[in-house]
Coordinates of C-alpha atoms and ligand atoms in Angstrom, one line a residue:
X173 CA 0.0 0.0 0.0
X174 CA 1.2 3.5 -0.5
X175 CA 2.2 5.1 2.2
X176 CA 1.8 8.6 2.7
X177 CA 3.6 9.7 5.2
X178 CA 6.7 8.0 3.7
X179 CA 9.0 8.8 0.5
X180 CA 8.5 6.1 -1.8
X181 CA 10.9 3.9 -3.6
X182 CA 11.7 3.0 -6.9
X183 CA 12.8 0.1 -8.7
X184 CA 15.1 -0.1 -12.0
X185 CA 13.7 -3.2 -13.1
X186 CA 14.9 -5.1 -16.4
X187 CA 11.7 -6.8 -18.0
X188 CA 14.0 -9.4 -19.8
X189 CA 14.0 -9.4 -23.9
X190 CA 10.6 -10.4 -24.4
X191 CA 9.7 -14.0 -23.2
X192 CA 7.6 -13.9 -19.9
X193 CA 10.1 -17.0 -18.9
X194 CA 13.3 -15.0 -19.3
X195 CA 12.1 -12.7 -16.4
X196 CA 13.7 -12.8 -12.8
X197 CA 12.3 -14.0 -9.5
X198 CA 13.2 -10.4 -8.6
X199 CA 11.7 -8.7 -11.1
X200 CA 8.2 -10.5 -10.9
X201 CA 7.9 -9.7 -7.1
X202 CA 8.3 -5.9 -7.9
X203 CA 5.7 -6.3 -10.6
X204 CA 3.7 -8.2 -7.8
X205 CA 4.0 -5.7 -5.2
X206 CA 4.2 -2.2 -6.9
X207 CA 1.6 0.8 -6.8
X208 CA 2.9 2.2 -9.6
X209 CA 4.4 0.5 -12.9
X210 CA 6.2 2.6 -15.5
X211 CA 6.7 1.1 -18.4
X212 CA 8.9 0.9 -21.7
X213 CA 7.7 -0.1 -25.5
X214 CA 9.9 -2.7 -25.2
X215 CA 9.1 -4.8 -22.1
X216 CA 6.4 -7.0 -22.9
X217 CA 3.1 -5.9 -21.4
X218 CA 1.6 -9.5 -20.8
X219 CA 3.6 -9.3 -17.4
X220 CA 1.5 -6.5 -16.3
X221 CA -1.1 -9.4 -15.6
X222 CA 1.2 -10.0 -12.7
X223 CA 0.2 -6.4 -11.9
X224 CA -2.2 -5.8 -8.5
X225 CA -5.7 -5.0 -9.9
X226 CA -5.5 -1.4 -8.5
X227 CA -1.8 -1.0 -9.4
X228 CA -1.7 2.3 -11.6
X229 CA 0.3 1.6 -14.7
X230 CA 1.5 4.1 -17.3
X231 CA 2.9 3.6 -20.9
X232 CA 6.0 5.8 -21.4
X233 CA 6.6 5.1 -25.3
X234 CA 9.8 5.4 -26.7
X235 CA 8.3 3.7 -29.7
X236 CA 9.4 6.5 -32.1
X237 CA 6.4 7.4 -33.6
X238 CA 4.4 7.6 -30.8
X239 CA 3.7 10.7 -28.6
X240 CA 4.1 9.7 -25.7
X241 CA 6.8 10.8 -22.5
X242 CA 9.8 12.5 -22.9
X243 CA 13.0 11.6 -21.1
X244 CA 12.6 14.3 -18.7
X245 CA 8.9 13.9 -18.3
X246 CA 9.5 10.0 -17.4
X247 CA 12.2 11.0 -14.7
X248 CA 10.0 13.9 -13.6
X249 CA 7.2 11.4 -13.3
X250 CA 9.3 8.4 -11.4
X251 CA 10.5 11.2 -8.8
X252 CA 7.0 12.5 -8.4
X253 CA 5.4 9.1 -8.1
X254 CA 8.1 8.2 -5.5
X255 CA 7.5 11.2 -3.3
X256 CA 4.0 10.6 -2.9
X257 CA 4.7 7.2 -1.3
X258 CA 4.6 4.6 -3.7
X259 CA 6.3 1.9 -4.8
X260 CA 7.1 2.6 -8.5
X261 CA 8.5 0.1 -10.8
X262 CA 10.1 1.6 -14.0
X263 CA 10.1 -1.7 -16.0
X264 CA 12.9 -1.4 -19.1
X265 CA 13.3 -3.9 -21.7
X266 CA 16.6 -5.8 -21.2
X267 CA 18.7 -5.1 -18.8
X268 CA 18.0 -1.7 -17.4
X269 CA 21.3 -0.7 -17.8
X270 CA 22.1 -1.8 -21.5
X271 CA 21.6 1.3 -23.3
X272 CA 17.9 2.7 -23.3
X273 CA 18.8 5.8 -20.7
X274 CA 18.8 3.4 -17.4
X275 CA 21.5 5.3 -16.5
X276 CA 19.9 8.7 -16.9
X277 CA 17.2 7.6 -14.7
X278 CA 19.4 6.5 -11.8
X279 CA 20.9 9.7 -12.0
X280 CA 17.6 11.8 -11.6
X281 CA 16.4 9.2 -8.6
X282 CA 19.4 9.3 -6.8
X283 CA 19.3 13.5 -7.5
X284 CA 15.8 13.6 -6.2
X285 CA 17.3 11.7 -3.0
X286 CA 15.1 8.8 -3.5
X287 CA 16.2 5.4 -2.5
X288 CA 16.3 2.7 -5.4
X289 CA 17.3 -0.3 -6.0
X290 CA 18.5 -1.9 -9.4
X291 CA 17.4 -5.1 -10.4
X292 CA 19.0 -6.7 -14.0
X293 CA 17.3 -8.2 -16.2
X294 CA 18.5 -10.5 -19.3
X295 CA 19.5 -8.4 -22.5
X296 CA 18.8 -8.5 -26.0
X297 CA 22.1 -8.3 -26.6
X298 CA 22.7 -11.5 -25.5
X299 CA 19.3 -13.7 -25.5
X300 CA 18.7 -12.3 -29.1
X301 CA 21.9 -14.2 -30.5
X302 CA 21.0 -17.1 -28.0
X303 CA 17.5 -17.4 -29.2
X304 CA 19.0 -17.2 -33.1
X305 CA 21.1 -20.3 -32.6
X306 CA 24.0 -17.9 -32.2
X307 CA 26.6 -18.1 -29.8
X308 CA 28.4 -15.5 -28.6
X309 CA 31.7 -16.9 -27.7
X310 CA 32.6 -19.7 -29.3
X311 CA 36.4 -21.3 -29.1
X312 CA 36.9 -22.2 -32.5
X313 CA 35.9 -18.8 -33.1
X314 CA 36.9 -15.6 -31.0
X315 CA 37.6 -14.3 -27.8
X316 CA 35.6 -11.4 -27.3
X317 CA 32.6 -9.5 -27.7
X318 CA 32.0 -6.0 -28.0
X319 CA 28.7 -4.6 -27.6
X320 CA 27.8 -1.1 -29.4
X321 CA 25.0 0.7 -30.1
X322 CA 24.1 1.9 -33.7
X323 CA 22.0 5.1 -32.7
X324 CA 24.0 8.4 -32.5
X325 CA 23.2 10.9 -30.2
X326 CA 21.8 13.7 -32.4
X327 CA 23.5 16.1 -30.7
X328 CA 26.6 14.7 -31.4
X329 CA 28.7 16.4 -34.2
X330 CA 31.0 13.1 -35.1
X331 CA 29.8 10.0 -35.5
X332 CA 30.2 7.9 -31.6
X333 CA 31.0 5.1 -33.9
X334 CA 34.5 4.1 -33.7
X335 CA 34.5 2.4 -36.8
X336 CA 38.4 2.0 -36.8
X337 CA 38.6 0.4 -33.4
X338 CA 35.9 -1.8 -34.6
X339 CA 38.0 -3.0 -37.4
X340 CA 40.6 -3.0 -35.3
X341 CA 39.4 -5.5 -32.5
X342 CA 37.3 -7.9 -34.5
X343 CA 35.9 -10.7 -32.6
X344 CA 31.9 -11.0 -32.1
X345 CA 30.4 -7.5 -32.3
X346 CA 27.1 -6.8 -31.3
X347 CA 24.7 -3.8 -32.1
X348 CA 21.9 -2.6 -30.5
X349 CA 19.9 0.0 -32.0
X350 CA 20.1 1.4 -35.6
X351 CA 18.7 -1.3 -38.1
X352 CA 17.5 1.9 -39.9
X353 CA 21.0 3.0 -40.2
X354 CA 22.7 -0.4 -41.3
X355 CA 23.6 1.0 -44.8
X356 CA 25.5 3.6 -43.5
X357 CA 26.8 1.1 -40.6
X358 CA 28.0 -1.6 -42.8
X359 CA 29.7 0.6 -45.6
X360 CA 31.5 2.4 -42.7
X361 CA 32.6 -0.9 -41.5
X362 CA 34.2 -1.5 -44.8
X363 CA 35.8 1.4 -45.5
X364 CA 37.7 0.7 -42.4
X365 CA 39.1 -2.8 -43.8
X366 CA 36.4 -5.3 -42.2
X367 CA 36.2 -8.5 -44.8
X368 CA 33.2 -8.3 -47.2
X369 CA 32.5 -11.7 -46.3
X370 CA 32.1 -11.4 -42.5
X371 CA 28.8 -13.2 -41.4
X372 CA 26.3 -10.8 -40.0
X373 CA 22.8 -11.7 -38.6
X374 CA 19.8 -9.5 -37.5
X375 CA 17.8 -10.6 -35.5
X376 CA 13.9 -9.1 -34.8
X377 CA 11.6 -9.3 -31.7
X378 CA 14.0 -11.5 -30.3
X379 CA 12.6 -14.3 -27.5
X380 CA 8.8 -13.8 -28.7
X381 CA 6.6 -15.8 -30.6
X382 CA 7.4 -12.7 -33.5
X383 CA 11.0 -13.8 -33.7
X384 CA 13.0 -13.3 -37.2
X385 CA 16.4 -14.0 -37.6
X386 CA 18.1 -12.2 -41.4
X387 CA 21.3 -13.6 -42.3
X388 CA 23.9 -12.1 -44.6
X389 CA 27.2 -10.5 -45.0
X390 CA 28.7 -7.6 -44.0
X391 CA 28.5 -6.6 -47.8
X392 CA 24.9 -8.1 -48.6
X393 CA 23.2 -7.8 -45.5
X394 CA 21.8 -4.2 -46.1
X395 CA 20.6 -5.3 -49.6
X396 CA 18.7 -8.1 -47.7
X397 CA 16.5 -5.5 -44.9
X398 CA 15.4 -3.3 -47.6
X399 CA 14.4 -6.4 -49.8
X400 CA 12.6 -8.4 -47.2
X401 CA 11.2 -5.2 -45.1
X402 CA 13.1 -5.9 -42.0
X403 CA 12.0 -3.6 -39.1
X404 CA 13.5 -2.8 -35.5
X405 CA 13.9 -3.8 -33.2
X406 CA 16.4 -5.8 -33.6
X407 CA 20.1 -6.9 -32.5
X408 CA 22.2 -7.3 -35.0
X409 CA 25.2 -10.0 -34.8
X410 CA 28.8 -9.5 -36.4
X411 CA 31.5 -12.2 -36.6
X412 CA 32.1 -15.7 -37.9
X413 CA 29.8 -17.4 -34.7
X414 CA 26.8 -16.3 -37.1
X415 CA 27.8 -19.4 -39.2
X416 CA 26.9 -21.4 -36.4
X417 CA 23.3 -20.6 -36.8
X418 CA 23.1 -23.4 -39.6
X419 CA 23.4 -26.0 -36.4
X420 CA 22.5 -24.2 -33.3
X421 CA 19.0 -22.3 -35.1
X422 CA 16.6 -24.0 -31.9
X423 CA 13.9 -21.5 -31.7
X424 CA 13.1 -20.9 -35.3
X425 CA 12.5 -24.4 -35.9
X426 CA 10.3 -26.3 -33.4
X427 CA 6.8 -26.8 -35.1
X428 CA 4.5 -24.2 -34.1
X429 CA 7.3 -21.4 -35.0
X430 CA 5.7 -18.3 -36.8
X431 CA 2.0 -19.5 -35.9
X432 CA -0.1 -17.2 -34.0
X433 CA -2.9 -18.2 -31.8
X434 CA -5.6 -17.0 -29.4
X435 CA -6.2 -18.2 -26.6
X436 CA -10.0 -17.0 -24.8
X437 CA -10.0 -18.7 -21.2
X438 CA -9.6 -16.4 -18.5
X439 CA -6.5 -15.3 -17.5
X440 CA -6.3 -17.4 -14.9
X441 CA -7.6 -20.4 -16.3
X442 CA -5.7 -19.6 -20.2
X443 CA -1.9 -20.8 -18.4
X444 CA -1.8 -24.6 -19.5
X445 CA -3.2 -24.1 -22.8
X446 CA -0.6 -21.0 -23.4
X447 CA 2.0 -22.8 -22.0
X448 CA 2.6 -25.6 -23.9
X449 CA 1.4 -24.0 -27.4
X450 CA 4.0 -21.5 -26.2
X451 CA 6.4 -24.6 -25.8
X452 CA 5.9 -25.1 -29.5
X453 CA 6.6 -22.1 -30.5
X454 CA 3.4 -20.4 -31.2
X455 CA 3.1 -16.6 -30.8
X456 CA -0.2 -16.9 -28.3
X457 CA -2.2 -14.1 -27.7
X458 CA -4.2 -14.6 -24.5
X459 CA -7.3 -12.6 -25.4
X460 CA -9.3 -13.3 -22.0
X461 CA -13.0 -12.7 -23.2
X462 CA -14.6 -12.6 -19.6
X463 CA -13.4 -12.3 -15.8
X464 CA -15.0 -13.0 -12.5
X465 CA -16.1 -10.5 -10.3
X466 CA -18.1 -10.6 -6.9
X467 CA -21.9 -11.0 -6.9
X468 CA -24.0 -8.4 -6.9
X469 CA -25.3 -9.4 -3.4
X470 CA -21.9 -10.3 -1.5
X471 CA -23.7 -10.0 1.8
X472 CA -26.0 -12.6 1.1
X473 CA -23.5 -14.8 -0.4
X474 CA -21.6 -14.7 2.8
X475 CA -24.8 -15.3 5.0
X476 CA -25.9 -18.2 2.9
X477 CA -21.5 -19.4 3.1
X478 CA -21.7 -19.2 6.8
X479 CA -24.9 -21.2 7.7
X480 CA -23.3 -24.1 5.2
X481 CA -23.2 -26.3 8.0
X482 CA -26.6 -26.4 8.5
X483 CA -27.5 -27.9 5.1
X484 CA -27.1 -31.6 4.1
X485 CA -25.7 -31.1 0.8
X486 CA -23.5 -28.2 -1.1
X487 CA -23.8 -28.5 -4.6
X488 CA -20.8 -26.7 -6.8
X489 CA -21.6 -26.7 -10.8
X490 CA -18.1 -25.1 -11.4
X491 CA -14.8 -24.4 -10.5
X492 CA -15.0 -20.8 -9.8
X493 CA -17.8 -21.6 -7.5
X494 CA -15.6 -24.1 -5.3
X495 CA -12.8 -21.2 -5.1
X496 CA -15.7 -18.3 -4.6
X497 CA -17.2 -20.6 -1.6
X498 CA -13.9 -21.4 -0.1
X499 CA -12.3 -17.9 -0.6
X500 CA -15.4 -16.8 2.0
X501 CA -15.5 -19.3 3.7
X502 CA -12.0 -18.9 5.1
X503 CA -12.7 -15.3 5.9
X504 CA -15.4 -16.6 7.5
X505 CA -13.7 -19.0 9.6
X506 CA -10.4 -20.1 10.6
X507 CA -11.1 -23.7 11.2
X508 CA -12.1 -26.1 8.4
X509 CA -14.0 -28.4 10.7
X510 CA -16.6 -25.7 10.4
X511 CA -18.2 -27.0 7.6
X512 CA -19.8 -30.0 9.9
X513 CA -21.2 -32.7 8.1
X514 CA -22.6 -31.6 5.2
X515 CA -22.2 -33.3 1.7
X516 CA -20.4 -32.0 -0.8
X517 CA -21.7 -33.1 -4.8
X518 CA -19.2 -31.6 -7.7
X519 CA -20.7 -31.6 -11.1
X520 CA -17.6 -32.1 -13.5
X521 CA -14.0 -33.4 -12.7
X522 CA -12.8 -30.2 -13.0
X523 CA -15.0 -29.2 -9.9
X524 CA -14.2 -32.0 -8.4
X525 CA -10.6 -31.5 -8.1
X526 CA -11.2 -27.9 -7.2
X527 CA -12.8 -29.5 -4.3
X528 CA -10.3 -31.9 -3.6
X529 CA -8.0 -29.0 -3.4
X530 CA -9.3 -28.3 0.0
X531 CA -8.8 -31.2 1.0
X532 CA -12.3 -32.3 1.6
X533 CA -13.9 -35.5 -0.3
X534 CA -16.5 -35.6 -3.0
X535 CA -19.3 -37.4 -2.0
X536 CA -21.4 -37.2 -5.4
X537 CA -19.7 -36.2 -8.8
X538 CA -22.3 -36.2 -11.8
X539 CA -20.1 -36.4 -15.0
X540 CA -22.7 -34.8 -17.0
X541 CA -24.1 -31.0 -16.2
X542 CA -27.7 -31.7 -17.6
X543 CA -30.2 -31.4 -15.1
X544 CA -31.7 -34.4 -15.8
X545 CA -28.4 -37.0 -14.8
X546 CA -27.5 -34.7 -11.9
X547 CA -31.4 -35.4 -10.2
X548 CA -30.6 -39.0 -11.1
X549 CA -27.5 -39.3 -9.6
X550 CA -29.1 -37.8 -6.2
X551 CA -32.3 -40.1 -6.7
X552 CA -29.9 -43.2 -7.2
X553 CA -28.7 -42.0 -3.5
X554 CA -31.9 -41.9 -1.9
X555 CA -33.6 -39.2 -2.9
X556 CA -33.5 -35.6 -2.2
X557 CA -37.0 -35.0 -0.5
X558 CA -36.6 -32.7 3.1
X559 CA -32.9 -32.2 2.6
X560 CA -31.5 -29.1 2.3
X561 CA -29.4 -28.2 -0.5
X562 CA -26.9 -25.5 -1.2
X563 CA -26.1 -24.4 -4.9
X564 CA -23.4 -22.5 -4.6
X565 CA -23.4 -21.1 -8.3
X566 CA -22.8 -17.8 -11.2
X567 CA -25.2 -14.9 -11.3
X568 CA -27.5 -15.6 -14.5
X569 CA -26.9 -19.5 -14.7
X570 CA -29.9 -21.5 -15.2
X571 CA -32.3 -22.3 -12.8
X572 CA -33.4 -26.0 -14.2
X573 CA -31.3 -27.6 -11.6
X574 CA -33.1 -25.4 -8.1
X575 CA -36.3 -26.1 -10.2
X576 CA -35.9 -30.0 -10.3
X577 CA -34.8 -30.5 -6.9
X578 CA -38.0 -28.1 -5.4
X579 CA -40.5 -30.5 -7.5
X580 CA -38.5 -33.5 -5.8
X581 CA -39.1 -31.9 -2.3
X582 CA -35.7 -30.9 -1.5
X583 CA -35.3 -27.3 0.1
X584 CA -32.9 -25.2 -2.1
X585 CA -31.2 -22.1 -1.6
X586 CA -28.9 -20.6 -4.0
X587 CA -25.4 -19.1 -2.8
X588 CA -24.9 -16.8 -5.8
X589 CA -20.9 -16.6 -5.9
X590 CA -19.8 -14.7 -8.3
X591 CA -20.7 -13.3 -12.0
X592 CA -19.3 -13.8 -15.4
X593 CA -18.4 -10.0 -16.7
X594 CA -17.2 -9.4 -20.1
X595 CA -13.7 -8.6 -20.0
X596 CA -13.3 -4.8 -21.7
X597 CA -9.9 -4.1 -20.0
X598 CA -6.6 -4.5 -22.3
X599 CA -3.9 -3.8 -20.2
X600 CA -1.3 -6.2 -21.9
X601 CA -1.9 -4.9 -25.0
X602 CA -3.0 -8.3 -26.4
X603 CA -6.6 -7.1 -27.9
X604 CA -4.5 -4.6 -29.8
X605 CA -1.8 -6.6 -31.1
X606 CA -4.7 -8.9 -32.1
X607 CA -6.7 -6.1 -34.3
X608 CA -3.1 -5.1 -35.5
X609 CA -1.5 -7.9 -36.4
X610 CA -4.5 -10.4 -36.7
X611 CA -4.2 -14.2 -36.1
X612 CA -3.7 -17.7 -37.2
X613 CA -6.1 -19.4 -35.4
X614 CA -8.5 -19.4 -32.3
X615 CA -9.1 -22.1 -29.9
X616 CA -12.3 -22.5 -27.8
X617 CA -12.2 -24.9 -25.2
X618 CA -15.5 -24.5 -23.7
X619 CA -19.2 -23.2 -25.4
X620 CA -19.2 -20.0 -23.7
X621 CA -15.4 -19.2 -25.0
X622 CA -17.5 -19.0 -28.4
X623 CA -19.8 -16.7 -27.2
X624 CA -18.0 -14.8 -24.9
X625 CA -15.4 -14.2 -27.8
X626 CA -18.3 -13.1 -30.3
X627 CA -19.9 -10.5 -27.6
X628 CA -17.1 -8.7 -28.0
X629 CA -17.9 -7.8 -31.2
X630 CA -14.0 -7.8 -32.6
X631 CA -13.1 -8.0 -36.2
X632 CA -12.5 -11.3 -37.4
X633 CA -8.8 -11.4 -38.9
X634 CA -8.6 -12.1 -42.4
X635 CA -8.0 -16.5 -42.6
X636 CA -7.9 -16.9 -39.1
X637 CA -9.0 -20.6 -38.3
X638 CA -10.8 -22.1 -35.8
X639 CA -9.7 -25.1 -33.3
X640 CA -12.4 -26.3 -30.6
X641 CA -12.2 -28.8 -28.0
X642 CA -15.1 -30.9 -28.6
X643 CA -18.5 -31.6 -30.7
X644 CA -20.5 -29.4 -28.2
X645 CA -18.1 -26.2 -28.8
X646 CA -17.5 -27.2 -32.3
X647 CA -21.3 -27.0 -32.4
X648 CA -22.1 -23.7 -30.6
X649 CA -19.6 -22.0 -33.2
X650 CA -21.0 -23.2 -36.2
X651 CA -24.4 -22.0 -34.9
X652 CA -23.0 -18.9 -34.7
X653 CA -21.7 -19.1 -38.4
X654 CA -17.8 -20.2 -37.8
X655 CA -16.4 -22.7 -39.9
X656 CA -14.5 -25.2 -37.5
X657 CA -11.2 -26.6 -38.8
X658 CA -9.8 -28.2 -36.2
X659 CA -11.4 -30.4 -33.7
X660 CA -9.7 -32.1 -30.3
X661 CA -10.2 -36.0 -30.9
X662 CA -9.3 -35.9 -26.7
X663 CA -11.6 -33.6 -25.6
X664 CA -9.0 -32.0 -23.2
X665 CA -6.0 -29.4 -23.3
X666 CA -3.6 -31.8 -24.4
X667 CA -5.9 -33.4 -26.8
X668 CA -6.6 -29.7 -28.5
X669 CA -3.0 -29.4 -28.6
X670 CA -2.4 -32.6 -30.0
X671 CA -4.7 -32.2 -32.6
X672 CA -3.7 -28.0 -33.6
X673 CA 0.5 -29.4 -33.4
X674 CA -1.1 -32.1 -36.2
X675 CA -2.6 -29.9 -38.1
X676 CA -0.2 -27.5 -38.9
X677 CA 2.4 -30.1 -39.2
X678 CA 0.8 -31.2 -42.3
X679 CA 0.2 -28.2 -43.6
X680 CA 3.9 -27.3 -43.9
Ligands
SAH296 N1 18.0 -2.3 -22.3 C1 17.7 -3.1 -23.5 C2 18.2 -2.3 -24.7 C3 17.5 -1.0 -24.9 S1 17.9 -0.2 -26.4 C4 18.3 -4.5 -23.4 O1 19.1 -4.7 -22.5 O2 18.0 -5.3 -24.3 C5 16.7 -0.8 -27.5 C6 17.3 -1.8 -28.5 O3 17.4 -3.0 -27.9 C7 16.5 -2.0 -29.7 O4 16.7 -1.1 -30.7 C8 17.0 -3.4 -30.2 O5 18.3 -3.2 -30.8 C9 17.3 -4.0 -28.8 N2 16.2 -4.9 -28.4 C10 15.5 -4.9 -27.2 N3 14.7 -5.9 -27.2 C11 14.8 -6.6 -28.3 C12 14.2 -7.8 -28.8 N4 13.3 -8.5 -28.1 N5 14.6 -8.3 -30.0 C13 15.6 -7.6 -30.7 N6 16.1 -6.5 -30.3 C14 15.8 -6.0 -29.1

């Protein structure tokens, strides 16, 4: 929390090159933790989902088109921010202090007399080459590496470029910044005696499912970005380990490489499925299409929560529900023990487990969520007449089930845990990048993914596919006019990935 009274702090914080993995343990506890987040074009926003919900976070550009902060605006800001109380993260792409004017900033914190703490992160200058199969040391090879930025200082009369020394030292050089200036870079690199012939590589979006990799020689190379439209940001790679690349290219090769797909589940529920599509190589987009927020009546909820011991059965039709009941419950009481005898049913295995979670057993699980089979299941049991029943349930779901089990004489109350909003918030950026760049496919894994994903009324990208989980989803979307291409044979996450890995394999 920000504390008034208090000067805050502020945290230097590198955001890695670009894959959510190649972020520290350090780094993600200041995302975690902070009030305020600062952030840089290139860190990659999906982290900001690590964010608190009421953490204030602010874009400060540097993308050179956009308007967005200046330098002096950005270190004006930090300082304010920081004497107000709060924890402020300035998260920087790379290693804060790799280029980018980390160093600028430390100064203006440490002017403004505010305490700060650094905390590196992994650079492009070296998980780029990594990442393109390129090593940046290599025996056989060389025994150095000099890393140098290609932008100039405007300001600057003379070029900052030593080219000479450049020549000079050889080894592997590396260059940050200034893929718009390579023509100028390479011919000055010449001029000063470096072999036509040296390998050079660029490579783009480094550590992200955007990853290209340009190779070429110190003569050819500039020929090849204007021919093939190569853009920043990139690093670009100078020495013979390039020709290593032909052997060591990992990334670029593993079989979902170049695809991009998007995933709908919730944020919190989208992790496996992005995971391991992410492990193939797939550029995902997690394009959460709803989130969960309290019931409209949370004072009932945690009346009806409370008096659960009092009932003979609790009923949980999903696995929100089973967290949403135990997350009051436990503010409720500190003592599991509380929940007396009642009998827990779970409609699903998901539920189930959720249930299981808690370390309490599941005394009736209905496979199916029809109405009909769940009464059965209850009837095979005995019956439900005179017993008490508590549906702990979403705002809005259906009321067959409280119907069937009134006409069978049970008493039912619902506990109305949560609602199903639809998600309008963007803070990673990913609904953007998805009406920007558009998409490969989209996978549904459940019915309301379909329609959740449709309510939001967002273009549909020109030849983006369609993968579902199952008949039932496959169904829902072509009722809704989609044309289903892929369809899980295992109607689980492995089975969708299973069957989305086969069909691009074959395509290629
Ligand atoms: N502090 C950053 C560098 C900032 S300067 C770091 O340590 O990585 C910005 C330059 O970094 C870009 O112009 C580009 O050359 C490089 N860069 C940063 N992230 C990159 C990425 N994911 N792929 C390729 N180049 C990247």
């Amino acid at each position: 929390m920000a504390n008034k009274t208090n000067t805050g702090k502020v945290y230097l914080v590198g955001a890695g090159p670009g894959d959510l993995g190649l972020v520290t343990l350090r780094a993600k506890e200041c995302i975690e933790t902070a009030d305020v987040i600062v952030y840089d074009h290139l860190a990659n926003p999906e982290m900001l989902g690590w964010a608190r919900d009421d953490a204030e976070i602010i874009y400060a550009g540097k993308k050179a088109a956009d308007h967005t902060l200046s330098q002096d605006e950005i270190n004006k800001l930090i300082v304010a921010k920081a004497r107000n109380g709060a924890k402020v993260v300035r998260l920087k792409g790379g290693d804060p202090f790799v280029f980018g004017r980390g160093a600028e900033e430390a100064r203006a914190i440490a002017d403004a007399g505010i305490t700060f703490e650094i905390v590196p992160g992994i650079t492009s200058a070296i998980a780029g080459p990594a990442y393109a199969g390129i090593p940046i040391t290599s025996r056989a090879e060389n025994s150095h590496v000099t890393f140098f930025t290609g932008h100039e200082d405007p300001s600057k009369s003379e070029s900052a470029i030593d080219y000479a020394a450049l020549a000079r030292l050889g080894g592997t050089q590396v260059m940050l910044m200034g893929v718009e200036r390579i023509a100028q870079i390479t011919r000055e690199m010449l001029a000063h005696g470096v072999r036509a012939d040296l390998p050079v590589a660029l490579v783009r979006w480094a550590t992200t499912g955007r990853q290209q990799t340009l190779v070429g020689t110190l003569q050819n190379i500039a020929q090849r970005v204007v021919e093939t439209g190569f853009e920043s940001p990139a690093v670009a790679v100078f020495g013979d380990v390039v020709a290593l690349r032909k052997d060591l290219n990992w990334y670029e090769r593993r079989p979902l490489s170049g695809r991009r797909i998007v995933v709908t589940r919730t944020r919190k529920q989208a992790g496996t499925l992005t995971c391991r599509l992410r492990g193939l190589g797939a550029d995902v987009i997690e394009l959460p299409t709803i989130r969960i927020e309290p019931p409209t009546d949370l004072r009932e909820f945690g009346q009806l929560v409370q008096d659960a011991h009092m009932y003979d059965w609790i009923v949980f039709t999903s696995p929100n529900g089973v967290e949403k009941f135990f997350e009051m419950f436990f503010k409720l009481y500190d003592d599991a023990r509380e929940i007396g005898g009642v009998k827990i049913a779970a409609i699903g295995p998901t539920t189930a487990q959720r249930v299981r979670d808690f370390h309490l057993h599941v005394d009736l699980q209905p496979e199916e969520f029809v109405a009909e089979a769940v009464v059965r299941e209850f009837q095979k049991q005995g019956g439900v007449e005179n017993l008490r029943i508590l549906l702990a349930r979403a705002e809005k779901a259906r009321d067959v089930l409280p119907k069937q089990f009134s006409k069978l004489g049970a008493i039912v109350d619902e506990a109305i845990a949560y609602r199903t909003v639809p998600e309008t918030r963007d803070v990673t950026g990913a609904r953007r990048r998805f009406l920007e760049e558009g998409a490969d496919l989209i996978t549904f894994t459940s019915s309301s993914t379909v329609e959740n994903f449709l309510a939001l009324g967002l273009a549909w990208p020109r030849g983006m596919q369609v993968a579902s989980i199952g008949p039932i989803t496959s169904q829902t979307a072509r009722d809704h006019g989609l044309k289903v291409e892929i369809e899980a044979r295992r109607h689980d996450i492995d089975g969708l990935v299973d069957a989305i890995r086969k069909h691009f394999g074959s395509e290629k």
